[in-house]
């Protein structure tokens, strides 16, 4: 079946612009996670969704970052007033979200470059 | 908080050599442990996992044993192939009884296998 998809695959933006990154999870997966992969910081957790709610936003680095999930499916990560330090690969993962089945399946990522 | 420390790379081996990548963790609860692999140009894939002490995860000839007494989860393979060249990430997840299985990753180890 279809895996996790993310769009765009690459995004180049100018400093100060807003960007939206999209994640389409595996159908039926209730849990959705965003991570960031950068050279300096490695792989970092950003935010966790269970359904449309985000009970854990502890990894969002600043208030310029926000995310939402609608219909228990698609999620959008928005970065406002982008800075060069936001350049990274943004990964989305989804999971059945059950105690007996919580393995995360990752998308290919969106590579964001802020110039 | 939770943390994962894995040996820094890069690691360069000849084909059929024995591989060990060390991983130790710090966690307050009872985490599940994972090894993820990222092949060149591809997304993160789960390689193996172990959910409780003394469990051994195995896949594609790779093995790792959950050692609670040494808080370790070292990855081993008896005979590596060129196709094993990738970045390997050790990770833990501790939901603390809830439904948030966010992953905490190590920095990653780049493995290159030469023919």
Tab-separated table of C-alpha atoms in Angstrom:
chain	number	residue	atom	x	y	z
A	1	UNK	CA	0.000	0.000	0.000
A	2	UNK	CA	0.933	3.654	-0.128
A	3	UNK	CA	3.475	4.857	2.354
A	4	UNK	CA	3.886	8.244	3.974
A	5	UNK	CA	4.235	10.985	1.412
A	6	UNK	CA	5.562	14.497	1.849
A	7	UNK	CA	5.520	17.534	-0.359
A	8	UNK	CA	7.353	19.334	-1.675
A	9	UNK	CA	10.446	17.165	-1.764
A	10	UNK	CA	12.629	20.242	-1.982
A	11	UNK	CA	11.907	23.838	-1.074
A	12	UNK	CA	14.185	26.820	-1.462
A	13	UNK	CA	12.950	30.019	0.110
A	14	UNK	CA	14.275	33.427	0.974
A	15	UNK	CA	14.901	34.435	4.551
A	16	UNK	CA	11.792	35.992	6.037
A	17	UNK	CA	9.273	34.132	3.866
A	18	UNK	CA	6.696	31.682	5.208
A	19	UNK	CA	6.682	28.038	4.103
A	20	UNK	CA	4.215	25.185	4.402
A	21	UNK	CA	5.278	21.555	4.399
A	22	UNK	CA	2.728	18.819	3.872
A	23	UNK	CA	2.516	15.259	5.142
A	24	UNK	CA	0.102	12.562	3.993
A	25	UNK	CA	0.248	9.688	6.490
A	26	UNK	CA	-0.604	6.065	5.876
A	27	UNK	CA	-4.372	5.667	5.780
A	28	UNK	CA	-5.779	4.702	9.160
A	29	UNK	CA	-2.737	5.749	11.151
A	30	UNK	CA	-3.910	7.848	14.073
A	31	UNK	CA	-0.510	9.010	15.292
A	32	UNK	CA	1.627	11.442	13.327
A	33	UNK	CA	5.032	12.870	14.184
A	34	UNK	CA	7.228	15.582	12.730
A	35	UNK	CA	11.010	15.479	13.084
A	36	UNK	CA	13.824	17.650	11.816
A	37	UNK	CA	17.150	16.356	10.544
A	38	UNK	CA	19.995	18.833	10.411
A	39	UNK	CA	23.754	18.495	10.293
A	40	UNK	CA	24.332	20.203	13.596
A	41	UNK	CA	21.481	18.780	15.660
A	42	UNK	CA	20.866	15.351	14.173
A	43	UNK	CA	17.299	14.038	14.254
A	44	UNK	CA	15.014	15.989	16.575
A	45	UNK	CA	11.378	15.504	17.508
A	46	UNK	CA	9.148	18.482	16.772
A	47	UNK	CA	5.498	17.612	17.411
A	48	UNK	CA	3.154	14.663	17.951
A	49	UNK	CA	-0.461	14.368	16.824
A	50	UNK	CA	-3.016	11.863	18.014
A	51	UNK	CA	-5.935	12.336	15.675
A	52	UNK	CA	-6.281	16.072	15.155
A	53	UNK	CA	-4.924	16.975	18.587
A	54	UNK	CA	-1.310	17.805	19.366
A	55	UNK	CA	-0.679	16.738	22.963
A	56	UNK	CA	3.080	17.184	22.616
A	57	UNK	CA	4.489	20.265	20.917
A	58	UNK	CA	7.575	20.346	23.089
A	59	UNK	CA	10.031	20.045	20.209
A	60	UNK	CA	8.905	23.079	18.229
A	61	UNK	CA	11.961	25.364	18.353
A	62	UNK	CA	10.145	28.693	18.396
A	63	UNK	CA	6.751	30.294	18.000
A	64	UNK	CA	7.506	30.712	14.292
A	65	UNK	CA	6.765	27.016	13.969
A	66	UNK	CA	3.216	25.664	14.002
A	67	UNK	CA	1.454	22.574	12.754
A	68	UNK	CA	-2.041	21.331	12.286
A	69	UNK	CA	-3.732	18.133	11.289
A	70	UNK	CA	-7.159	17.891	9.738
A	71	UNK	CA	-9.567	14.994	9.330
A	72	UNK	CA	-7.191	12.815	11.277
A	73	UNK	CA	-5.099	12.629	8.140
A	74	UNK	CA	-3.071	15.320	6.372
A	75	UNK	CA	-0.754	17.475	8.429
A	76	UNK	CA	0.854	20.782	7.578
A	77	UNK	CA	3.949	22.202	9.253
A	78	UNK	CA	4.221	25.958	8.837
A	79	UNK	CA	7.347	27.995	9.415
A	80	UNK	CA	6.849	31.747	9.498
A	81	UNK	CA	9.558	34.290	8.782
A	82	UNK	CA	12.068	31.609	7.917
A	83	UNK	CA	15.662	31.935	9.127
A	84	UNK	CA	18.797	30.295	7.774
A	85	UNK	CA	18.985	28.032	10.806
A	86	UNK	CA	15.653	26.526	9.711
A	87	UNK	CA	17.426	24.851	6.800
A	88	UNK	CA	17.066	21.117	7.358
A	89	UNK	CA	15.237	18.032	6.197
A	90	UNK	CA	11.776	17.842	7.751
A	91	UNK	CA	10.541	14.295	8.235
A	92	UNK	CA	7.045	13.107	8.910
A	93	UNK	CA	6.196	9.705	10.358
A	94	UNK	CA	2.902	7.978	11.028
A	95	UNK	CA	1.971	5.079	13.242
A	96	UNK	CA	-1.118	3.000	14.029
A	97	UNK	CA	-0.800	4.567	17.466
A	98	UNK	CA	-1.848	1.478	19.381
A	99	UNK	CA	-0.049	0.127	22.413
A	100	UNK	CA	0.523	-3.135	20.527
A	101	UNK	CA	1.517	-1.426	17.286
A	102	UNK	CA	3.431	1.807	17.516
A	103	UNK	CA	6.131	1.399	14.882
A	104	UNK	CA	6.673	4.641	12.983
A	105	UNK	CA	6.807	4.757	9.203
A	106	UNK	CA	8.758	7.658	7.780
A	107	UNK	CA	8.190	9.723	4.678
A	108	UNK	CA	11.006	10.739	2.339
A	109	UNK	CA	11.254	14.197	3.874
A	110	UNK	CA	11.196	17.770	2.632
A	111	UNK	CA	14.577	19.420	2.229
A	112	UNK	CA	14.212	23.083	3.154
A	113	UNK	CA	16.905	25.551	2.182
A	114	UNK	CA	16.636	29.123	3.407
A	115	UNK	CA	18.809	31.563	1.470
B	1	UNK	CA	15.543	13.617	29.793
B	2	UNK	CA	16.005	10.633	27.533
B	3	UNK	CA	19.136	10.465	25.408
B	4	UNK	CA	20.966	8.119	23.050
B	5	UNK	CA	24.700	8.002	22.449
B	6	UNK	CA	26.124	6.030	19.555
B	7	UNK	CA	29.629	5.635	18.295
B	8	UNK	CA	30.724	8.330	15.926
B	9	UNK	CA	31.646	7.404	12.430
B	10	UNK	CA	32.420	7.161	9.795
B	11	UNK	CA	33.023	3.430	9.860
B	12	UNK	CA	34.717	1.892	6.834
B	13	UNK	CA	34.861	-1.876	6.435
B	14	UNK	CA	35.701	-4.389	3.780
B	15	UNK	CA	33.034	-6.727	2.516
B	16	UNK	CA	32.475	-9.751	4.790
B	17	UNK	CA	33.954	-7.976	7.810
B	18	UNK	CA	32.258	-8.035	11.207
B	19	UNK	CA	30.314	-4.939	12.191
B	20	UNK	CA	29.609	-3.492	15.605
B	21	UNK	CA	28.054	-0.087	16.168
B	22	UNK	CA	27.798	0.786	19.846
B	23	UNK	CA	24.730	2.431	21.309
B	24	UNK	CA	23.964	3.341	24.911
B	25	UNK	CA	20.941	5.124	26.274
B	26	UNK	CA	19.652	7.068	29.244
B	27	UNK	CA	15.996	6.860	30.125
B	28	UNK	CA	13.965	7.222	33.288
B	29	UNK	CA	11.351	4.668	32.309
B	30	UNK	CA	11.315	1.419	30.349
B	31	UNK	CA	11.948	2.362	26.754
B	32	UNK	CA	11.687	0.380	23.578
B	33	UNK	CA	14.878	0.447	21.522
B	34	UNK	CA	15.285	0.667	17.768
B	35	UNK	CA	17.822	0.739	15.004
B	36	UNK	CA	16.839	2.727	11.926
B	37	UNK	CA	18.756	2.782	8.647
B	38	UNK	CA	18.924	5.480	5.997
B	39	UNK	CA	20.260	4.287	2.648
B	40	UNK	CA	21.684	6.919	0.289
B	41	UNK	CA	18.895	9.020	-1.155
B	42	UNK	CA	16.188	7.184	0.759
B	43	UNK	CA	14.071	7.742	3.842
B	44	UNK	CA	14.449	6.281	7.300
B	45	UNK	CA	13.532	2.620	7.624
B	46	UNK	CA	13.134	0.553	10.739
B	47	UNK	CA	15.834	-2.113	10.798
B	48	UNK	CA	15.043	-3.862	14.079
B	49	UNK	CA	13.590	-3.274	17.502
B	50	UNK	CA	13.437	-4.683	21.031
B	51	UNK	CA	10.756	-3.804	23.530
B	52	UNK	CA	12.047	-5.224	26.800
B	53	UNK	CA	15.217	-6.262	28.563
B	54	UNK	CA	17.082	-9.241	27.068
B	55	UNK	CA	15.003	-9.117	23.876
B	56	UNK	CA	17.018	-9.576	20.703
B	57	UNK	CA	15.928	-7.768	17.584
B	58	UNK	CA	17.088	-9.148	14.252
B	59	UNK	CA	16.603	-8.417	10.574
B	60	UNK	CA	18.629	-8.836	7.369
B	61	UNK	CA	21.484	-10.452	9.297
B	62	UNK	CA	21.689	-7.587	11.798
B	63	UNK	CA	21.145	-8.200	15.504
B	64	UNK	CA	20.943	-6.137	18.662
B	65	UNK	CA	20.209	-7.201	22.232
B	66	UNK	CA	18.490	-4.957	24.790
B	67	UNK	CA	20.853	-4.930	27.778
B	68	UNK	CA	19.233	-3.128	30.700
B	69	UNK	CA	22.171	-3.680	33.048
B	70	UNK	CA	24.533	-1.835	30.712
B	71	UNK	CA	21.830	0.379	29.115
B	72	UNK	CA	23.074	-0.690	25.709
B	73	UNK	CA	21.707	-1.824	22.359
B	74	UNK	CA	24.733	-2.498	20.169
B	75	UNK	CA	24.159	-3.342	16.508
B	76	UNK	CA	26.087	-6.286	15.050
B	77	UNK	CA	26.374	-8.103	11.759
B	78	UNK	CA	28.655	-11.007	11.112
B	79	UNK	CA	29.453	-10.319	7.456
B	80	UNK	CA	28.674	-6.953	5.901
B	81	UNK	CA	27.945	-6.373	2.232
B	82	UNK	CA	28.463	-3.351	0.020
B	83	UNK	CA	24.694	-2.911	0.036
B	84	UNK	CA	24.790	-2.297	3.820
B	85	UNK	CA	26.456	1.059	3.239
B	86	UNK	CA	24.132	3.555	4.909
B	87	UNK	CA	23.657	5.740	7.976
B	88	UNK	CA	22.500	3.832	11.044
B	89	UNK	CA	20.553	5.498	13.860
B	90	UNK	CA	19.945	4.110	17.316
B	91	UNK	CA	16.740	5.365	18.914
B	92	UNK	CA	14.503	4.918	21.926
B	93	UNK	CA	10.847	5.466	22.612
B	94	UNK	CA	9.233	5.659	26.013
B	95	UNK	CA	5.537	6.406	26.096
B	96	UNK	CA	5.486	6.321	29.925
B	97	UNK	CA	2.155	4.565	29.736
B	98	UNK	CA	0.635	7.052	27.353
B	99	UNK	CA	0.229	7.024	23.583
B	100	UNK	CA	3.128	9.306	22.640
B	101	UNK	CA	5.868	7.120	21.237
B	102	UNK	CA	8.121	9.906	20.028
B	103	UNK	CA	11.614	8.792	19.143
B	104	UNK	CA	14.854	10.077	20.612
B	105	UNK	CA	17.695	9.440	18.179
B	106	UNK	CA	21.427	9.129	18.376
B	107	UNK	CA	23.555	11.216	16.008
B	108	UNK	CA	23.881	8.466	13.430
B	109	UNK	CA	26.836	6.408	12.202
B	110	UNK	CA	27.849	6.394	8.561
B	111	UNK	CA	28.922	2.942	7.419
B	112	UNK	CA	30.798	2.444	4.164
B	113	UNK	CA	31.513	-1.085	2.985
B	114	UNK	CA	34.127	-1.479	0.270
B	115	UNK	CA	34.244	-4.463	-2.104
